Structures are given as structure tokens and as C-alpha cells.
């Protein structure tokens, strides 16, 4: 009986039905869905992430427009200071020279999965190495220079950051060993660790991409790895290192007494040499010989002439100028001129505080390479303290007096914009001037448009060209706002005066020189004087730069080199805009666009036609009917670039 009762009990238990199974499945589905929704909503937006980051700063006045009511990005336009945008998302933070203070909390930035550039340069940020940086796996550029970060950097700090190209940690208070994980960065191009307290040995950095390195002024010791032996010796100065570009390492160690004797001898020799050097400098200043850039390296001629040209002789080799004492007059006028030249000579004036300083003698001793001759004179590339700079020599720049020139250069030095190549320093003499700026090794827009292209170096894509056009427009708009008293704030806009950085962001150069350039010289060379209004009316207008911009736009669309750059005055027959208009009249519009644009001529035809119309409107010969700059910028910003733009600028 007990067994039977148990069987009956089991048989009375209800069997599972299909409806019950569906009911259970439905509730499980709802539960999983709600979990997914909660997880989606849990991910913070870019705005929430940045605001959380802002709250960690004790002083963030410069970020006053970071407010929840305004999104940080609208497509490629940034609404928040220092934020770089792409497709409505944050792709970079460029928070430089903003007076930011505090123990910065970088942890919230991990949720910015599209972050490519992170720059906190020239602030007063403190704290240890932000360990979360290694989780920013898509980062291309990291700039932390000129702050007060301190402590050791973990050895694995850069592990997994396979896209990282630039690391700038100059002038902080980092100590300990240099992280060996830097050697795993296969795409590393620039590494700046100078001005810290790193000790030990330099890692063996064998990547082929490394172009610039600076580990000077640390507490490093030992031999320099063979992989870095080609670097400039100054990159390792201020340490106790040997080998490579420095003197060979000693195999045996001297005793303490021997080292003391050597130190005393060196001290005595140093004092003697200092006395001899002082005498030579005094005699040199009295004689005032001509100065040369790159003296003795055979790469470049002298770039600074004597103050009084009638007292110098021109040598045949290299156009190097030297003084000829036998021909110098001893008149009081000549002596006065000589004293004034000596006072000016040797003063290299910096207009920016965020660059490493060097003096004129450093510049003259630097290895130099002639880049070419432009409208006003020669350009040189010089390598100083491991940094490459461009020195432009201008002879035809005497339209204003000395004090006015100094004031105007300081004014140009205060200009700061993403699409301007900043003026770093300058040198003044009555007969010639030197303007110094950073070297941009990606070249000019002209070289990318008209250089020889192959499978490895293809022509510019449409998305990249559109990005460049927008950058030029923004740079011009900034110049017009910052230099309102100048009729043509750029004055010499052409494709060779638009440089491109590693992410193909345009950098305007040779801007703002119209007020200081000699008018007679400028009339034959500068783009402003080649405009239709100057040919017809003998004057330039507020829309002259717009005409030059239109020529650049048409050049980028057609791929044709404008004859406008070569003619002395405006010539309708050789005008690029005239050629485009004639092609349109002949119903050959499809043949106007550059063949290197490929499929974009069909897939982006609408945008390209709109841009063509903008370019032609900029080139309207009647300047009163021509668009003004604000209208041009608005029309260009309204164009939406291709959704594949990120492929073209993914290395930011």
C-alpha cells in the first residue's frame, strides 16, 4: 500500500504544457532585455564623461563652455573648448595653455572609445602617471609636457597601445626607469622624455618609424643602444651616457684619486678656455664677421649678411658673405652703424612661451638644409636640440620701422589656432629678417596635389580634401577676427603656403606679412596683388583673400596647377576659374574634377558640385558680387563629408 500511494501521488502531478514553457521563456526574454537596456543606458555619453573629467580639476576656467545644455560635438564641429570632433563623437582633447590645475582624473576618459589625441601641455597638472592611459587603446598622440606629473611610470604603461605614434613628457618630474614597454610601440615616431629625473638605461627602441628622440637632462647612464646611434648627440646631453653618437664608453674605471686629479685639470682647462673664449668673442664682436647658418656642414650658405652691405665682399662659393676689414671705412658714421649692428646681432626673440629656447649661436651652429627659394627669399630646415625648425630669410621686409616691426611680430606670435602654423621666434636686422616656425614633415598641400603618386603614396581622397578646405576656411576666419585692421589678413594664400600635419589637418603659413613687406616687392609676388580687383582698381579689398581661397578650392577639385601662381598680374586667360567656367559652358563639367578622385566623382558628385560652385563664387571678378568670408565659411560648413572620413584620418 505505501508503494501504491506514492505512485498515485506522482501520477497526480500535472505534466508541463507548451503554454507554461512559453510563459517561462517570455519572462526570461523580458528579464534579459531589461538587463541589456540597463547596460546600454549605463554607458555615459561623451558629454557626461567630459563633465566628470572637468570636475576633477581645481581650476578649469578655460572650460567655461563645457555645459550639459550644449553637446560637445555636432558632426565634425566642436562646441566645447579644446574638444576635437568626428562624426558627432569626441576624437581628441587639446587642452593646452588653459591654466588647468589639480590632480587630474583621467579614468572617465576610458569611455571615449574614439579618442585619438590627448594633450594637456603647458598647464599646472599634478599627480602620478595616469595608469588608465594604457586602456586608451586607440590613442595616437599623447602630450603631457610642461606640467608637474611625478613618480615612476609603470614598466608596462604602454603595453597594448599599438597605434601610439607620439609621446611627449618633457619637463615634468617623472623618475625611475624609462618604461621598457615603449619598445613595443611599433608605430612610434616621436618620443620626448627630456627634463625629467629618469635614471638607468635607455630601452633599445628598434622601430623603423622613430624619427625624433630626446632624453636629455635626466639621470640616465650607460651605453646608448645601437638602434639609437644615428640620433643627434644633443638628444642625450645632460646625462652620464656614452657610445653611439657620444664618445665611446671606457672599459676600465679610474680610482677616486685619479678622477679627482682629472676633475682639477679639467676645471683649470675650463677656466683657461673660458678666458680665451671671452677674448675671442669680444674681438669677434668688434670685427663683426658675417654669420652663417650651418657653418662647416656644406649644406647651406650663410643667411645673415653684414649690416652695411657696402663693406662686405661676396665670395664665389655658396654666396657666403664675409666682412673685408681692409675696405671698411673708419668714419664715425660707419662706426655708429657698426655699433648698432652689434647691438642687434645675436638677439633671437621668441614670441611663444611653449617652445624650448635656443639662441642665435645655436641656430648658426645647427646643421642646415636648404628647402628652397620662395617669394621673399630662402627657406632652411635646421635641427636644434633635437627639434627641427624652419628658418625663413626675408630681405624685402622694410615697410615699417624697427619698433613697429617688433610690436607686429609679437602680435603675430599671440595668434593661436588649430589651423595656423605658429610663429616661434624672429630675428631683426635692417636689411633682412628671419622668421622661425616649427618644421612640418608631411609637406605642403601643393606637394600632395601635384607630386608623383604611386601605390604607396596615392592622391588625396575627397573626404581628406574636404577636411582640408574646411580647415583653411576656419583658419582664415580666425585671421579675419584676430587681425581686423588688416585688409587682407593672410595676403599670400596658395597651396604651397598650406602645410599638412600627420592627420592632414591644414596649417596656414606666411600669413599676416602684407603690412611689413615692401610694397614694390609684394606687388610682383604676393597673391593679394594678383587679384582681379588689384588689376582693375589698383587696390586690394576685404574679399581679396576670398579670391585666393577660391583658387585653392578649384585647384583641389581639378588637380590642376593654377597659372595664377606664376603670372605677375591677374590674367583672365591664364586664370583657373576661367578654365573651369569654359568647361562648364561647353557642358564638360564631369571632366573638370581631378581623375585621382576616382569613384568619389560619382559617389560624392553632389558635394563636389556644391564645392565647385562655392569656389567659382569666391573667384568672382567683380569683388562687390563676390561672397564675403563669413558666407563662404557658412556654405562650406554646411557640406557633409563622406561617412568614410574616419578611414582617411584614423591616425590622429
XYZ file of C-alpha atoms in Angstrom, residues 106-640:
535
model
C 41.795 60.603 -16.488
C 39.752 57.499 -15.591
C 36.459 58.786 -17.071
C 38.087 59.157 -20.494
C 38.180 55.368 -20.928
C 34.608 55.502 -22.228
C 35.743 57.757 -25.115
C 36.488 54.830 -27.405
C 37.202 57.077 -30.402
C 39.828 59.194 -28.611
C 42.888 59.677 -30.833
C 44.660 62.725 -29.375
C 45.154 63.688 -25.717
C 47.080 66.859 -24.891
C 47.433 68.605 -21.507
C 50.587 70.556 -22.439
C 51.585 73.762 -20.628
C 49.269 73.572 -17.618
C 49.842 73.007 -13.894
C 48.544 69.479 -13.527
C 49.976 67.281 -10.773
C 49.813 63.682 -9.662
C 51.293 60.317 -10.635
C 51.273 58.733 -14.072
C 47.606 58.173 -15.071
C 47.586 54.374 -15.214
C 44.328 54.356 -17.136
C 46.135 55.708 -20.217
C 47.093 52.164 -21.209
C 43.352 51.471 -21.587
C 43.002 54.215 -24.211
C 43.920 51.636 -26.824
C 43.030 53.806 -29.855
C 45.262 56.741 -28.789
C 47.643 58.054 -31.466
C 49.200 61.065 -29.722
C 49.881 61.749 -26.032
C 51.137 65.190 -24.948
C 51.733 65.752 -21.208
C 54.740 68.111 -21.443
C 55.271 71.138 -19.191
C 53.218 70.044 -16.168
C 54.102 68.681 -12.733
C 53.339 64.979 -13.106
C 55.655 62.956 -10.885
C 56.631 59.498 -9.683
C 57.569 56.360 -11.560
C 55.883 55.230 -14.735
C 54.974 51.508 -14.604
C 57.095 49.358 -16.859
C 54.003 48.075 -18.709
C 52.424 51.537 -19.061
C 52.425 51.377 -22.867
C 51.634 47.706 -23.360
C 48.901 47.149 -25.944
C 48.926 50.723 -27.285
C 49.759 49.581 -30.813
C 48.532 52.755 -32.529
C 50.531 55.234 -30.436
C 52.810 57.437 -32.560
C 53.801 60.404 -30.382
C 54.664 60.562 -26.671
C 55.642 63.974 -25.212
C 56.509 64.016 -21.471
C 59.012 66.917 -21.472
C 59.650 68.973 -18.307
C 57.715 67.013 -15.712
C 59.005 65.334 -12.554
C 58.876 61.682 -13.562
C 61.567 59.437 -12.083
C 62.570 55.793 -12.026
C 63.331 53.675 -15.073
C 62.130 54.535 -18.564
C 59.320 52.016 -19.251
C 60.584 49.154 -21.401
C 57.079 48.827 -22.904
C 57.948 51.832 -25.097
C 59.941 49.367 -27.204
C 56.687 47.597 -28.100
C 55.228 50.670 -29.850
C 55.809 49.592 -33.438
C 54.471 52.878 -34.878
C 56.280 55.291 -32.552
C 57.540 58.367 -34.434
C 58.418 60.901 -31.705
C 59.452 60.379 -28.089
C 60.224 63.333 -25.772
C 61.322 62.447 -22.227
C 63.745 65.346 -21.644
C 63.737 67.449 -18.495
C 62.661 64.734 -16.032
C 64.503 62.561 -13.476
C 64.595 59.235 -15.285
C 67.522 57.021 -14.310
C 69.107 53.816 -15.519
C 69.433 52.848 -19.176
C 67.573 53.871 -22.305
C 65.490 50.999 -23.752
C 66.501 49.521 -27.091
C 63.996 51.201 -29.421
C 64.280 49.304 -32.696
C 61.175 50.532 -34.502
C 61.920 51.860 -38.021
C 59.336 54.619 -37.619
C 61.170 56.534 -34.873
C 62.240 59.905 -36.299
C 62.790 62.080 -33.230
C 64.000 61.275 -29.731
C 65.041 63.437 -26.785
C 66.072 62.031 -23.400
C 68.371 64.908 -22.436
C 68.627 66.354 -18.923
C 67.754 63.252 -16.918
C 69.876 60.978 -14.700
C 70.477 58.302 -17.326
C 73.701 56.345 -17.621
C 75.383 53.567 -19.543
C 75.819 52.902 -23.250
C 73.391 54.201 -25.866
C 71.692 51.329 -27.737
C 72.953 50.776 -31.293
C 69.425 51.324 -32.598
C 69.701 54.981 -31.461
C 73.295 55.644 -32.533
C 72.118 57.717 -35.538
C 70.395 60.295 -33.319
C 71.861 63.739 -32.712
C 74.263 63.848 -29.709
C 72.267 66.687 -28.126
C 69.355 64.271 -27.700
C 71.357 62.566 -24.913
C 73.033 65.598 -23.306
C 72.787 66.247 -19.566
C 73.180 62.554 -18.672
C 76.067 60.169 -17.966
C 75.811 58.194 -21.164
C 78.363 57.010 -23.692
C 78.674 55.249 -27.024
C 76.707 55.795 -30.218
C 76.910 59.473 -31.206
C 78.722 60.237 -27.914
C 82.329 59.306 -27.030
C 82.951 55.584 -26.634
C 82.418 54.007 -23.246
C 85.503 53.446 -21.124
C 86.307 49.838 -20.356
C 88.223 50.435 -17.135
C 87.326 52.620 -14.184
C 89.727 55.116 -12.702
C 90.434 55.331 -8.981
C 88.902 58.075 -6.897
C 92.262 59.873 -6.707
C 92.649 59.677 -10.468
C 89.168 61.044 -11.012
C 89.911 63.913 -8.612
C 93.113 64.803 -10.482
C 91.261 64.737 -13.802
C 88.482 66.919 -12.367
C 91.018 69.505 -11.174
C 92.798 69.519 -14.538
C 89.515 69.866 -16.399
C 88.476 72.719 -14.105
C 91.705 74.594 -14.791
C 91.413 73.950 -18.534
C 87.808 75.093 -18.419
C 88.757 78.386 -16.798
C 91.529 78.944 -19.348
C 89.222 78.115 -22.243
C 86.526 80.396 -20.855
C 89.009 83.280 -20.710
C 90.200 82.577 -24.253
C 86.625 82.291 -25.487
C 85.684 85.600 -23.871
C 88.605 87.327 -25.572
C 87.675 85.777 -28.922
C 84.033 86.811 -28.540
C 84.997 90.404 -27.757
C 87.335 90.526 -30.752
C 84.693 88.870 -32.907
C 82.051 91.424 -31.951
C 84.436 94.249 -32.751
C 85.253 92.842 -36.174
C 81.621 91.824 -36.800
C 82.165 88.998 -39.307
C 79.165 87.716 -41.170
C 77.210 84.908 -39.553
C 76.399 81.650 -41.287
C 73.737 79.037 -40.729
C 75.106 75.523 -40.797
C 78.711 76.689 -40.931
C 81.070 73.960 -41.928
C 78.475 71.347 -42.826
C 78.445 72.079 -46.525
C 74.663 72.071 -46.696
C 73.722 75.724 -46.797
C 75.075 79.187 -47.451
C 75.207 81.954 -44.893
C 71.856 83.500 -44.130
C 72.701 86.681 -42.232
C 74.537 89.407 -44.077
C 76.503 92.319 -42.714
C 74.519 95.362 -41.543
C 76.427 97.509 -44.006
C 76.459 95.741 -47.367
C 78.851 98.158 -48.987
C 81.577 96.962 -46.639
C 81.286 93.239 -47.362
C 82.591 91.138 -50.217
C 80.692 88.324 -51.877
C 82.557 85.044 -52.187
C 82.002 82.807 -55.144
C 81.354 79.584 -53.268
C 77.904 79.276 -51.695
C 77.091 83.002 -51.726
C 78.640 83.267 -48.270
C 79.200 86.834 -47.166
C 82.187 87.840 -45.042
C 83.470 91.231 -43.940
C 86.579 92.630 -45.599
C 88.299 94.675 -42.949
C 90.639 96.364 -45.413
C 87.719 98.039 -47.131
C 85.897 99.212 -44.011
C 85.763 102.960 -43.656
C 86.849 104.408 -40.313
C 84.380 107.264 -40.475
C 82.209 107.996 -37.473
C 79.089 107.138 -39.477
C 80.432 103.674 -40.272
C 81.410 103.161 -36.629
C 77.936 104.173 -35.443
C 76.337 101.769 -37.907
C 78.698 99.047 -36.752
C 77.816 99.569 -33.080
C 74.094 99.454 -33.847
C 74.588 96.231 -35.815
C 76.474 94.724 -32.899
C 73.620 95.596 -30.538
C 71.029 93.927 -32.741
C 73.171 90.965 -33.676
C 72.726 87.878 -31.530
C 69.197 88.598 -30.347
C 66.794 85.848 -31.298
C 63.417 86.956 -29.970
C 60.871 84.300 -29.001
C 57.184 85.145 -29.193
C 55.880 81.931 -27.619
C 56.435 80.505 -24.139
C 55.625 76.899 -25.030
C 58.762 76.217 -27.070
C 62.228 75.187 -25.985
C 64.518 78.228 -26.102
C 67.768 78.478 -28.042
C 69.909 81.427 -29.018
C 71.217 82.703 -32.323
C 74.538 80.907 -31.906
C 72.690 77.584 -31.571
C 70.899 78.403 -34.802
C 74.106 79.300 -36.607
C 75.869 76.137 -35.470
C 72.953 73.857 -36.337
C 73.061 71.511 -39.297
C 71.011 73.141 -42.032
C 69.308 72.034 -45.204
C 68.054 74.347 -47.929
C 64.358 73.722 -48.554
C 64.036 76.128 -51.457
C 63.533 79.709 -52.508
C 60.112 81.264 -52.086
C 58.655 84.628 -52.969
C 60.706 86.560 -50.425
C 63.872 84.512 -50.077
C 65.290 81.197 -48.981
C 63.926 78.666 -46.501
C 66.112 76.422 -44.381
C 65.478 73.418 -42.183
C 67.667 73.480 -39.079
C 67.901 70.845 -36.326
C 68.431 72.361 -32.881
C 68.236 70.461 -29.578
C 66.674 67.510 -31.398
C 63.930 69.759 -32.795
C 63.544 70.641 -36.453
C 62.608 74.227 -37.247
C 62.163 76.203 -40.451
C 64.086 79.429 -40.844
C 62.760 81.814 -43.496
C 65.009 84.629 -44.596
C 63.286 87.787 -45.796
C 65.158 90.667 -47.402
C 62.185 92.640 -48.700
C 60.541 93.445 -45.378
C 61.246 97.092 -44.556
C 57.785 98.610 -44.872
C 57.753 99.558 -41.163
C 60.329 100.761 -38.646
C 62.126 98.608 -36.117
C 59.884 99.197 -33.100
C 56.738 98.779 -35.181
C 58.150 95.550 -36.622
C 58.889 94.189 -33.128
C 55.367 95.007 -31.969
C 53.798 93.416 -35.044
C 55.821 90.207 -34.635
C 54.665 89.966 -31.007
C 51.117 90.379 -32.274
C 51.550 87.520 -34.761
C 53.121 85.421 -32.006
C 49.943 85.698 -29.937
C 47.845 84.074 -32.676
C 46.872 80.525 -31.705
C 44.590 78.335 -33.795
C 44.444 74.709 -34.830
C 44.851 75.692 -38.494
C 47.702 78.202 -38.185
C 51.393 77.317 -38.111
C 52.518 79.483 -35.175
C 55.424 81.887 -35.350
C 58.001 80.706 -32.776
C 60.736 83.352 -32.932
C 62.255 86.024 -35.153
C 65.483 87.910 -35.749
C 65.681 91.554 -36.808
C 68.213 93.376 -38.924
C 67.573 96.361 -41.088
C 68.424 94.587 -44.355
C 66.927 91.183 -43.549
C 64.696 89.350 -41.136
C 64.491 85.726 -40.003
C 61.149 84.160 -39.065
C 61.289 80.799 -37.302
C 58.485 78.262 -37.093
C 58.067 74.526 -36.486
C 59.024 72.102 -39.246
C 56.080 70.089 -40.626
C 57.429 66.983 -42.320
C 54.205 65.952 -44.063
C 54.804 68.695 -46.614
C 52.516 71.192 -48.271
C 49.148 70.840 -49.933
C 50.816 71.644 -53.258
C 53.224 68.705 -52.937
C 50.350 66.308 -52.179
C 48.281 67.589 -55.098
C 50.996 67.787 -57.718
C 53.682 65.358 -56.520
C 54.361 61.971 -58.051
C 51.853 59.444 -56.720
C 52.121 55.658 -56.617
C 50.508 52.686 -54.898
C 52.085 53.626 -51.558
C 51.532 57.386 -51.864
C 48.176 57.841 -53.504
C 46.473 61.149 -54.173
C 44.265 62.842 -51.623
C 40.792 61.341 -51.188
C 37.721 63.542 -51.425
C 36.999 63.268 -47.695
C 40.527 64.455 -46.925
C 40.288 67.319 -49.422
C 37.007 68.429 -47.906
C 38.570 68.319 -44.439
C 41.476 70.470 -45.665
C 39.144 73.017 -47.283
C 37.168 73.315 -44.040
C 40.361 73.753 -42.041
C 41.597 76.517 -44.364
C 38.232 78.265 -44.025
C 38.417 78.118 -40.217
C 41.980 79.379 -40.203
C 41.078 82.307 -42.462
C 38.057 83.115 -40.315
C 40.296 83.237 -37.236
C 42.757 85.557 -39.014
C 39.951 87.912 -40.038
C 38.722 88.024 -36.438
C 42.182 88.445 -34.895
C 43.597 90.930 -37.420
C 40.580 93.145 -38.215
C 42.684 96.196 -39.107
C 44.464 94.402 -41.977
C 42.674 94.493 -45.329
C 43.898 91.029 -46.362
C 44.863 89.231 -43.123
C 46.562 86.385 -44.989
C 47.645 88.162 -48.145
C 49.583 85.285 -49.686
C 47.267 82.266 -49.656
C 48.189 79.489 -52.087
C 48.576 75.723 -51.896
C 52.306 75.837 -51.125
C 51.531 78.013 -48.091
C 49.176 75.382 -46.663
C 51.078 72.704 -44.745
C 49.537 69.390 -43.674
C 50.221 67.714 -40.344
C 50.273 63.942 -39.827
C 46.461 63.834 -39.682
C 46.139 66.063 -42.794
C 44.922 68.983 -40.739
C 45.841 72.131 -42.730
C 48.207 74.715 -41.234
C 48.290 78.155 -42.852
C 51.725 79.746 -43.113
C 53.186 83.012 -44.489
C 50.102 84.826 -43.194
C 49.878 88.413 -41.979
C 53.003 89.647 -43.797
C 51.288 92.217 -46.007
C 51.806 95.193 -43.626
C 55.572 94.610 -43.223
C 56.530 93.507 -46.758
C 57.946 96.062 -49.185
C 55.075 97.116 -51.434
C 57.200 97.113 -54.610
C 58.312 93.554 -53.921
C 54.896 92.361 -52.799
C 53.212 93.680 -55.940
C 55.195 91.260 -58.079
C 54.950 88.168 -55.882
C 52.175 88.103 -53.277
C 48.824 86.574 -54.178
C 46.843 89.570 -52.907
C 48.366 91.722 -55.652
C 47.434 89.144 -58.318
C 43.708 89.521 -57.621
C 41.246 90.912 -60.214
C 40.458 93.990 -58.096
C 44.109 94.987 -57.872
C 44.440 94.634 -61.649
C 41.301 96.722 -62.291
C 41.268 99.165 -59.357
C 44.859 99.208 -58.125
C 43.867 98.165 -54.594
C 43.075 95.112 -52.535
C 39.884 94.600 -50.524
C 38.487 92.597 -47.629
C 37.456 89.982 -50.204
C 40.909 89.542 -51.754
C 41.785 86.563 -49.533
C 38.436 85.056 -50.541
C 39.569 85.136 -54.192
C 42.849 83.400 -53.282
C 40.878 80.812 -51.301
C 38.666 80.205 -54.335
C 41.720 79.458 -56.469
C 42.904 76.913 -53.867
C 39.445 75.275 -53.797
C 39.397 74.952 -57.600
C 42.966 73.625 -57.525
C 41.906 70.882 -55.089
C 38.839 69.967 -57.138
C 40.556 69.939 -60.536
C 44.047 68.775 -59.600
C 45.415 71.419 -61.996
C 48.300 73.679 -61.015
C 46.986 77.261 -61.252
C 48.882 79.548 -63.581
C 47.672 82.312 -61.259
C 50.668 81.481 -59.056
C 53.113 82.130 -61.892
C 51.770 85.261 -63.552
C 52.936 88.656 -62.315
C 49.465 90.223 -62.538
C 45.945 88.913 -62.877
C 45.430 87.471 -66.363
C 41.952 86.247 -67.268
C 43.345 83.995 -69.997
C 45.551 82.047 -67.567
C 43.035 82.124 -64.709
C 41.990 78.704 -63.341
C 38.448 79.969 -62.706
C 38.185 80.989 -66.379
C 39.137 77.472 -67.468
C 36.523 75.917 -65.151
C 33.808 78.286 -66.399
C 34.669 77.491 -70.017
C 34.438 73.740 -69.333
C 31.017 74.233 -67.745
C 29.816 76.290 -70.717
C 30.962 73.501 -73.036
C 28.977 71.027 -70.868
C 32.151 69.226 -69.829
C 31.669 69.630 -66.087
C 32.413 65.940 -65.449
C 35.902 66.450 -66.906
C 36.679 69.295 -64.502
C 37.272 67.058 -61.482
C 40.662 65.523 -60.707
C 40.977 61.983 -62.090
C 42.732 60.927 -58.860
C 39.433 61.379 -57.007
C 38.362 58.116 -58.634
C 34.934 56.819 -57.647
C 34.288 59.853 -55.484
C 33.453 61.735 -58.670
C 30.251 59.687 -58.761
C 29.567 58.783 -55.118
C 30.184 62.358 -53.913
C 29.180 64.187 -57.042
C 26.577 66.352 -55.292
C 29.015 67.629 -52.658
C 31.737 68.231 -55.226
C 29.401 70.239 -57.454
C 28.369 72.373 -54.474
C 32.013 72.967 -53.615
C 32.745 73.829 -57.248
C 30.006 76.441 -57.116
C 31.466 77.870 -53.893
C 34.931 78.021 -55.453
C 33.658 79.855 -58.517
C 31.689 82.276 -56.327
C 34.904 83.059 -54.452
C 36.641 83.788 -57.757
C 34.023 86.247 -58.991
C 35.987 89.004 -60.783
C 33.656 91.733 -59.569
C 34.686 91.889 -55.926
C 31.402 93.519 -54.887
C 29.472 90.482 -56.162
C 31.943 88.076 -54.610
C 30.981 86.221 -51.412
C 32.447 87.554 -48.192
C 34.417 85.200 -45.950
C 31.617 84.579 -43.438
C 29.300 83.475 -46.244
C 31.997 81.181 -47.644
C 32.667 79.566 -44.248
C 28.951 79.019 -43.632
C 28.407 77.382 -47.026
C 31.432 75.115 -46.612
C 30.492 74.038 -43.079
C 27.029 73.064 -44.360
C 28.589 70.397 -46.578
C 28.552 66.943 -45.004
